């Protein structure tokens, strides 16, 4: 128990669990099942379902809190959990657990607006837990928080930069919590020479953002882009339409949380193309975030999560403008059917 990274793989190498993603959170979900039955397929399936459920639930609660609409929450939760990225990444369990991104966004917003220390602790906890699901998602969370903070820098610098100081404390706390975990990866990097070179990086392509495994779109038009894409990150027509509605409503024009999500989406989309820059080799050498992941295109998942939130704002705008309140539950139900139906990727065929 004191040496959890000494896994029963790649014997006799040490710290073998740090060769791939350790996935500590997913392992905690799977451990009781493995202990009771030893059924790895069951453990994997349960960990997958838990990831989908927690991600959807967390984003539902976040958007419900920000918009005041449960309908908006249900749609956002659906889009966050079941999207073109996650539904083709079933073999990558680490990407199915993005639930703590919602906690980070909630804590960051509360830290900025009410400036209480408990939200700094919440931000640290959210980041640490997300990092324990995946090194990729840890790196992507740093980019997310960086762009979110840039969008609200005026508030962060107000009142003697009190909020900024609390964010710094949250960063230190998260680093302390994660230090034993990250030390194992650092040791593997030092002893085994594991590192990502700039030439190994996979950048996003324009095809990524029109590529999806959705049965509706794949068969009709998206199949031709799959071979060109390095990641599947098409948001969906319904999600994009709802996001445009949310951004167009005058009431949302001054919503700083909405602006924060837009900045995070745009910033992470730009980062996904970074390896295409002629000077990327220099960036890779001086920015550790670029060295920690190989497929930078996968940061498109964060773009999809932000669009899910923006779509929730669109649903809330529709609800406020709905003239026949009694028929709204039916309309909201139809929106849920549309976003889930558009993203549906089933049945999933497996071959031996």
Tab-separated table of C-alpha atoms in Angstrom:
chain	number	residue	atom	x	y	z
A	1	UNK	CA	0.000	0.000	0.000
A	2	UNK	CA	2.874	2.417	0.549
A	3	UNK	CA	4.130	1.846	-3.009
A	4	UNK	CA	1.031	2.058	-5.219
A	5	UNK	CA	3.009	2.853	-8.387
A	6	UNK	CA	4.772	-0.542	-8.248
A	7	UNK	CA	2.159	-2.107	-10.516
A	8	UNK	CA	2.047	-5.716	-11.683
A	9	UNK	CA	2.954	-4.687	-15.259
A	10	UNK	CA	6.275	-4.374	-17.138
A	11	UNK	CA	8.100	-6.466	-14.528
A	12	UNK	CA	10.789	-5.908	-13.327
A	13	UNK	CA	10.601	-2.166	-14.036
A	14	UNK	CA	9.836	0.099	-11.101
A	15	UNK	CA	7.046	2.702	-10.919
A	16	UNK	CA	5.377	1.000	-13.861
A	17	UNK	CA	1.992	2.583	-13.104
A	18	UNK	CA	3.531	5.926	-14.087
A	19	UNK	CA	4.289	4.655	-17.592
A	20	UNK	CA	0.627	5.158	-18.617
A	21	UNK	CA	-2.043	7.267	-16.892
A	22	UNK	CA	-2.399	6.231	-13.249
A	23	UNK	CA	-6.127	7.176	-13.088
A	24	UNK	CA	-6.332	7.196	-9.297
A	25	UNK	CA	-9.986	8.313	-9.140
A	26	UNK	CA	-11.100	5.683	-11.631
A	27	UNK	CA	-9.062	3.116	-9.745
A	28	UNK	CA	-10.874	3.996	-6.526
A	29	UNK	CA	-14.186	3.321	-8.279
A	30	UNK	CA	-12.978	0.023	-9.733
A	31	UNK	CA	-11.147	-1.280	-6.639
A	32	UNK	CA	-14.202	-2.554	-4.700
A	33	UNK	CA	-15.462	-4.404	-7.768
A	34	UNK	CA	-12.071	-5.961	-8.418
A	35	UNK	CA	-11.815	-6.952	-4.759
A	36	UNK	CA	-15.288	-8.519	-4.735
A	37	UNK	CA	-15.353	-10.271	-8.111
A	38	UNK	CA	-12.071	-9.705	-9.935
A	39	UNK	CA	-14.089	-8.938	-13.067
A	40	UNK	CA	-12.061	-6.338	-14.958
A	41	UNK	CA	-14.723	-5.817	-17.644
A	42	UNK	CA	-17.372	-5.093	-15.022
A	43	UNK	CA	-15.010	-2.746	-13.178
A	44	UNK	CA	-14.226	-0.897	-16.389
A	45	UNK	CA	-17.890	-0.584	-17.351
A	46	UNK	CA	-18.878	0.716	-13.928
A	47	UNK	CA	-15.996	3.221	-13.945
A	48	UNK	CA	-17.129	4.399	-17.391
A	49	UNK	CA	-20.762	4.799	-16.357
A	50	UNK	CA	-19.763	6.593	-13.168
A	51	UNK	CA	-17.668	9.012	-15.225
A	52	UNK	CA	-20.556	9.787	-17.568
A	53	UNK	CA	-23.011	10.160	-14.677
A	54	UNK	CA	-20.802	12.361	-12.491
A	55	UNK	CA	-19.767	14.593	-15.391
A	56	UNK	CA	-23.375	15.101	-16.459
A	57	UNK	CA	-24.542	15.661	-12.875
A	58	UNK	CA	-21.784	18.149	-12.042
A	59	UNK	CA	-22.336	20.282	-15.143
A	60	UNK	CA	-26.093	20.120	-14.632
A	61	UNK	CA	-25.734	21.531	-11.107
A	62	UNK	CA	-23.237	24.184	-12.244
A	63	UNK	CA	-25.428	25.519	-15.061
A	64	UNK	CA	-28.550	25.290	-12.880
A	65	UNK	CA	-26.758	27.452	-10.322
A	66	UNK	CA	-25.565	29.981	-12.898
A	67	UNK	CA	-28.782	30.270	-14.949
A	68	UNK	CA	-31.526	29.342	-12.463
A	69	UNK	CA	-32.931	26.797	-14.950
A	70	UNK	CA	-33.043	23.042	-14.421
A	71	UNK	CA	-33.815	22.622	-18.128
A	72	UNK	CA	-30.564	24.405	-18.957
A	73	UNK	CA	-28.756	22.179	-16.488
A	74	UNK	CA	-30.106	18.965	-18.005
A	75	UNK	CA	-29.108	19.993	-21.528
A	76	UNK	CA	-25.640	21.147	-20.448
A	77	UNK	CA	-25.078	17.990	-18.448
A	78	UNK	CA	-26.035	15.857	-21.431
A	79	UNK	CA	-23.693	17.752	-23.748
A	80	UNK	CA	-20.828	17.643	-21.248
A	81	UNK	CA	-21.100	13.907	-20.623
A	82	UNK	CA	-22.079	12.611	-24.069
A	83	UNK	CA	-20.287	14.443	-26.850
A	84	UNK	CA	-18.343	13.673	-30.010
A	85	UNK	CA	-15.110	13.342	-28.036
A	86	UNK	CA	-16.140	11.145	-25.114
A	87	UNK	CA	-18.255	8.783	-27.200
A	88	UNK	CA	-15.258	7.777	-29.327
A	89	UNK	CA	-12.849	7.636	-26.363
A	90	UNK	CA	-14.398	4.660	-24.557
A	91	UNK	CA	-10.999	2.933	-24.505
A	92	UNK	CA	-9.512	5.973	-22.751
A	93	UNK	CA	-11.180	5.919	-19.369
A	94	UNK	CA	-9.256	8.990	-18.228
A	95	UNK	CA	-11.260	11.275	-20.552
A	96	UNK	CA	-14.655	10.075	-19.304
A	97	UNK	CA	-14.182	11.683	-15.872
A	98	UNK	CA	-14.371	15.456	-16.348
A	99	UNK	CA	-16.704	16.066	-13.409
A	100	UNK	CA	-14.226	18.131	-11.410
A	101	UNK	CA	-13.946	20.746	-14.167
A	102	UNK	CA	-17.416	21.935	-13.092
A	103	UNK	CA	-16.258	22.149	-9.478
A	104	UNK	CA	-13.220	24.215	-10.502
A	105	UNK	CA	-15.335	26.671	-12.490
A	106	UNK	CA	-17.845	27.043	-9.657
A	107	UNK	CA	-15.120	27.582	-7.050
A	108	UNK	CA	-13.219	30.038	-9.249
A	109	UNK	CA	-16.312	32.143	-9.869
A	110	UNK	CA	-17.265	32.171	-6.187
A	111	UNK	CA	-13.706	32.989	-5.181
A	112	UNK	CA	-13.738	36.007	-7.492
A	113	UNK	CA	-17.207	37.262	-6.549
A	114	UNK	CA	-17.376	36.689	-2.776
A	115	UNK	CA	-13.641	36.187	-2.056
A	116	UNK	CA	-13.971	33.666	0.730
A	117	UNK	CA	-11.159	31.314	1.652
A	118	UNK	CA	-13.373	28.235	1.498
A	119	UNK	CA	-13.688	28.691	-2.257
A	120	UNK	CA	-9.892	28.712	-2.559
A	121	UNK	CA	-9.926	25.323	-0.840
A	122	UNK	CA	-12.694	24.196	-3.219
A	123	UNK	CA	-10.647	25.270	-6.217
A	124	UNK	CA	-7.599	23.401	-4.915
A	125	UNK	CA	-9.676	20.274	-4.237
A	126	UNK	CA	-11.316	20.381	-7.664
A	127	UNK	CA	-7.993	20.754	-9.452
A	128	UNK	CA	-6.293	18.022	-7.408
A	129	UNK	CA	-9.130	15.554	-7.978
A	130	UNK	CA	-9.215	16.286	-11.699
A	131	UNK	CA	-5.446	15.821	-11.871
A	132	UNK	CA	-5.829	12.416	-10.197
A	133	UNK	CA	-8.107	11.290	-13.040
A	134	UNK	CA	-5.587	12.081	-15.766
A	135	UNK	CA	-2.324	13.919	-16.412
A	136	UNK	CA	-3.866	15.092	-19.690
A	137	UNK	CA	-6.845	16.612	-17.890
A	138	UNK	CA	-4.531	18.155	-15.308
A	139	UNK	CA	-2.648	19.967	-18.075
A	140	UNK	CA	-5.872	20.944	-19.839
A	141	UNK	CA	-7.271	22.264	-16.542
A	142	UNK	CA	-4.296	24.595	-16.215
A	143	UNK	CA	-5.025	26.031	-19.665
A	144	UNK	CA	-8.716	26.314	-18.802
A	145	UNK	CA	-8.076	28.178	-15.561
A	146	UNK	CA	-5.459	30.408	-17.182
A	147	UNK	CA	-7.845	31.648	-19.880
A	148	UNK	CA	-10.734	31.901	-17.417
A	149	UNK	CA	-8.632	34.092	-15.119
A	150	UNK	CA	-7.479	36.270	-18.026
A	151	UNK	CA	-11.118	36.914	-18.897
A	152	UNK	CA	-11.766	38.190	-15.376
A	153	UNK	CA	-8.452	39.858	-14.704
A	154	UNK	CA	-10.057	43.221	-13.859
A	155	UNK	CA	-11.934	41.617	-10.965
A	156	UNK	CA	-8.882	39.649	-9.888
A	157	UNK	CA	-6.794	42.809	-9.664
A	158	UNK	CA	-9.456	44.718	-7.743
A	159	UNK	CA	-9.434	45.156	-3.966
A	160	UNK	CA	-5.675	44.817	-3.745
A	161	UNK	CA	-5.669	41.615	-5.824
A	162	UNK	CA	-7.220	39.716	-2.899
A	163	UNK	CA	-8.853	37.168	-5.196
A	164	UNK	CA	-5.598	36.637	-7.074
A	165	UNK	CA	-3.828	35.919	-3.795
A	166	UNK	CA	-6.442	33.299	-2.921
A	167	UNK	CA	-5.947	31.659	-6.309
A	168	UNK	CA	-2.206	31.557	-5.644
A	169	UNK	CA	-2.862	29.866	-2.300
A	170	UNK	CA	-5.163	27.365	-4.033
A	171	UNK	CA	-2.385	26.597	-6.527
A	172	UNK	CA	0.104	25.977	-3.719
A	173	UNK	CA	-2.338	23.725	-1.852
A	174	UNK	CA	-3.090	21.695	-4.993
A	175	UNK	CA	0.634	21.351	-5.716
A	176	UNK	CA	1.286	20.080	-2.183
A	177	UNK	CA	-1.522	17.528	-2.416
A	178	UNK	CA	-0.345	16.321	-5.819
A	179	UNK	CA	3.377	16.317	-5.057
A	180	UNK	CA	3.623	12.592	-4.122
A	181	UNK	CA	1.657	11.710	-7.263
A	182	UNK	CA	3.682	13.923	-9.601
A	183	UNK	CA	6.962	12.878	-7.992
A	184	UNK	CA	6.474	9.370	-9.405
A	185	UNK	CA	6.156	10.743	-12.933
A	186	UNK	CA	9.188	12.966	-12.380
A	187	UNK	CA	11.190	9.949	-11.219
A	188	UNK	CA	10.184	7.963	-14.310
A	189	UNK	CA	11.135	10.899	-16.508
A	190	UNK	CA	14.511	11.113	-14.798
A	191	UNK	CA	15.383	7.415	-14.723
A	192	UNK	CA	13.729	6.199	-17.939
A	193	UNK	CA	14.074	9.314	-20.064
A	194	UNK	CA	10.359	9.416	-20.781
A	195	UNK	CA	9.632	12.776	-22.423
A	196	UNK	CA	7.599	14.128	-25.306
A	197	UNK	CA	9.531	15.793	-28.100
A	198	UNK	CA	8.068	18.678	-30.070
A	199	UNK	CA	8.122	16.548	-33.222
A	200	UNK	CA	5.867	13.947	-31.539
A	201	UNK	CA	3.060	16.380	-30.773
A	202	UNK	CA	-0.237	15.924	-32.590
A	203	UNK	CA	-1.932	19.225	-33.306
A	204	UNK	CA	-5.571	19.815	-34.034
A	205	UNK	CA	-6.760	20.061	-37.616
A	206	UNK	CA	-9.732	21.961	-38.978
A	207	UNK	CA	-11.154	18.485	-39.604
A	208	UNK	CA	-11.267	17.829	-35.848
A	209	UNK	CA	-14.063	20.316	-35.341
A	210	UNK	CA	-16.251	18.705	-38.010
A	211	UNK	CA	-15.445	15.113	-37.067
A	212	UNK	CA	-17.842	13.036	-34.981
A	213	UNK	CA	-18.809	9.421	-34.445
A	214	UNK	CA	-22.482	10.347	-34.121
A	215	UNK	CA	-24.629	7.940	-36.137
A	216	UNK	CA	-26.647	10.860	-37.502
A	217	UNK	CA	-23.672	12.834	-38.804
A	218	UNK	CA	-21.052	10.148	-39.411
A	219	UNK	CA	-23.051	8.242	-41.989
A	220	UNK	CA	-24.342	11.334	-43.784
A	221	UNK	CA	-21.303	13.644	-44.035
A	222	UNK	CA	-18.688	13.396	-41.280
A	223	UNK	CA	-17.084	10.067	-42.277
A	224	UNK	CA	-14.930	11.815	-44.898
A	225	UNK	CA	-13.213	13.927	-42.212
A	226	UNK	CA	-12.410	11.110	-39.781
A	227	UNK	CA	-9.178	10.147	-41.497
A	228	UNK	CA	-7.978	13.753	-41.442
A	229	UNK	CA	-8.834	14.416	-37.802
A	230	UNK	CA	-6.554	13.853	-34.813
A	231	UNK	CA	-9.507	14.112	-32.409
A	232	UNK	CA	-13.295	14.153	-32.712
A	233	UNK	CA	-14.595	17.503	-31.461
A	234	UNK	CA	-17.651	18.488	-33.510
A	235	UNK	CA	-19.956	20.198	-30.963
A	236	UNK	CA	-23.215	19.357	-32.737
A	237	UNK	CA	-25.669	21.568	-34.600
A	238	UNK	CA	-28.090	21.825	-31.670
A	239	UNK	CA	-25.322	22.719	-29.203
A	240	UNK	CA	-23.946	25.406	-31.509
A	241	UNK	CA	-27.409	26.856	-32.139
A	242	UNK	CA	-28.180	27.002	-28.421
A	243	UNK	CA	-24.777	28.557	-27.709
A	244	UNK	CA	-25.450	31.276	-30.290
A	245	UNK	CA	-28.827	31.965	-28.670
A	246	UNK	CA	-27.176	32.248	-25.271
A	247	UNK	CA	-24.519	34.616	-26.565
A	248	UNK	CA	-27.077	36.717	-28.454
A	249	UNK	CA	-29.399	37.473	-25.534
A	250	UNK	CA	-28.873	40.988	-24.223
A	251	UNK	CA	-29.310	39.863	-20.637
A	252	UNK	CA	-26.204	37.675	-20.995
A	253	UNK	CA	-24.050	40.411	-22.523
A	254	UNK	CA	-22.653	41.439	-19.149
A	255	UNK	CA	-22.492	37.971	-17.590
A	256	UNK	CA	-18.851	37.555	-16.599
A	257	UNK	CA	-19.220	33.813	-16.120
A	258	UNK	CA	-20.412	33.464	-19.704
A	259	UNK	CA	-17.505	35.613	-20.869
A	260	UNK	CA	-15.135	33.431	-18.840
A	261	UNK	CA	-16.351	30.278	-20.606
A	262	UNK	CA	-16.088	31.917	-24.034
A	263	UNK	CA	-12.488	32.917	-23.307
A	264	UNK	CA	-11.666	29.394	-22.093
A	265	UNK	CA	-13.210	27.822	-25.210
A	266	UNK	CA	-11.407	30.178	-27.596
A	267	UNK	CA	-8.098	29.909	-25.743
A	268	UNK	CA	-8.103	26.108	-25.563
A	269	UNK	CA	-9.110	25.881	-29.244
A	270	UNK	CA	-6.098	28.063	-30.084
A	271	UNK	CA	-3.796	25.907	-27.925
A	272	UNK	CA	-4.937	22.787	-29.803
A	273	UNK	CA	-3.336	24.219	-32.973
A	274	UNK	CA	-0.101	25.332	-31.243
A	275	UNK	CA	2.158	22.553	-32.678
A	276	UNK	CA	1.497	23.970	-36.152
A	277	UNK	CA	3.314	27.191	-35.254
A	278	UNK	CA	6.771	27.574	-36.865
A	279	UNK	CA	8.293	28.471	-33.486
A	280	UNK	CA	6.550	25.677	-31.547
A	281	UNK	CA	9.881	23.973	-30.849
A	282	UNK	CA	10.923	26.964	-28.757
A	283	UNK	CA	7.549	27.067	-26.974
A	284	UNK	CA	7.786	23.350	-26.243
A	285	UNK	CA	11.227	23.776	-24.726
A	286	UNK	CA	10.264	26.607	-22.362
A	287	UNK	CA	6.629	25.764	-21.460
A	288	UNK	CA	6.374	22.523	-19.412
A	289	UNK	CA	2.648	22.204	-20.176
A	290	UNK	CA	3.498	21.358	-23.772
A	291	UNK	CA	5.933	18.646	-22.705
A	292	UNK	CA	3.450	16.681	-20.582
A	293	UNK	CA	1.076	15.534	-23.338
A	294	UNK	CA	1.526	14.118	-26.810
A	295	UNK	CA	-1.886	14.706	-28.432
A	296	UNK	CA	-2.491	18.379	-27.758
A	297	UNK	CA	-5.516	18.155	-30.039
A	298	UNK	CA	-7.391	16.450	-27.187
A	299	UNK	CA	-7.710	19.814	-25.421
A	300	UNK	CA	-10.712	20.115	-27.724
A	301	UNK	CA	-12.595	18.282	-24.954
A	302	UNK	CA	-12.420	21.474	-22.877
A	303	UNK	CA	-13.829	23.407	-25.839
A	304	UNK	CA	-16.798	21.016	-25.912
A	305	UNK	CA	-17.342	21.381	-22.159
A	306	UNK	CA	-17.428	25.168	-22.476
A	307	UNK	CA	-19.860	24.958	-25.406
A	308	UNK	CA	-22.063	22.735	-23.241
A	309	UNK	CA	-22.239	25.551	-20.678
A	310	UNK	CA	-22.947	28.164	-23.367
A	311	UNK	CA	-25.728	25.949	-24.717
A	312	UNK	CA	-27.224	25.889	-21.231
A	313	UNK	CA	-27.358	29.678	-21.297
A	314	UNK	CA	-29.188	29.385	-24.608
A	315	UNK	CA	-31.786	27.054	-23.095
A	316	UNK	CA	-32.284	29.469	-20.193
A	317	UNK	CA	-32.776	32.320	-22.687
A	318	UNK	CA	-35.391	30.299	-24.557
A	319	UNK	CA	-37.182	29.493	-21.309
A	320	UNK	CA	-37.345	33.161	-20.304
A	321	UNK	CA	-38.798	34.088	-23.686
A	322	UNK	CA	-41.287	31.202	-23.800
A	323	UNK	CA	-44.773	32.688	-23.872
A	324	UNK	CA	-46.708	29.527	-22.956
A	325	UNK	CA	-45.172	28.407	-19.685
A	326	UNK	CA	-47.344	25.288	-19.463
A	327	UNK	CA	-45.843	23.906	-22.657
A	328	UNK	CA	-42.234	24.581	-21.632
A	329	UNK	CA	-41.663	21.151	-20.004
A	330	UNK	CA	-42.555	19.537	-23.338
A	331	UNK	CA	-40.216	21.906	-25.206
A	332	UNK	CA	-37.427	21.257	-22.716
A	333	UNK	CA	-37.944	17.522	-23.085
A	334	UNK	CA	-37.690	17.867	-26.848
A	335	UNK	CA	-34.417	19.770	-26.489
A	336	UNK	CA	-33.057	16.941	-24.358
A	337	UNK	CA	-34.101	14.384	-26.961
A	338	UNK	CA	-32.539	16.464	-29.741
A	339	UNK	CA	-29.114	16.975	-28.124
A	340	UNK	CA	-28.831	13.369	-26.983
A	341	UNK	CA	-30.239	12.013	-30.242
A	342	UNK	CA	-27.834	14.080	-32.308
A	343	UNK	CA	-24.836	12.842	-30.338
A	344	UNK	CA	-25.987	9.216	-30.122
A	345	UNK	CA	-23.383	6.660	-31.098
A	346	UNK	CA	-25.121	3.326	-30.782
A	347	UNK	CA	-25.067	0.451	-31.187
A	348	UNK	CA	-21.295	0.276	-30.839
A	349	UNK	CA	-19.970	-2.689	-32.780
A	350	UNK	CA	-17.031	-4.624	-31.345
A	351	UNK	CA	-14.921	-7.189	-33.174
A	352	UNK	CA	-12.540	-9.807	-31.844
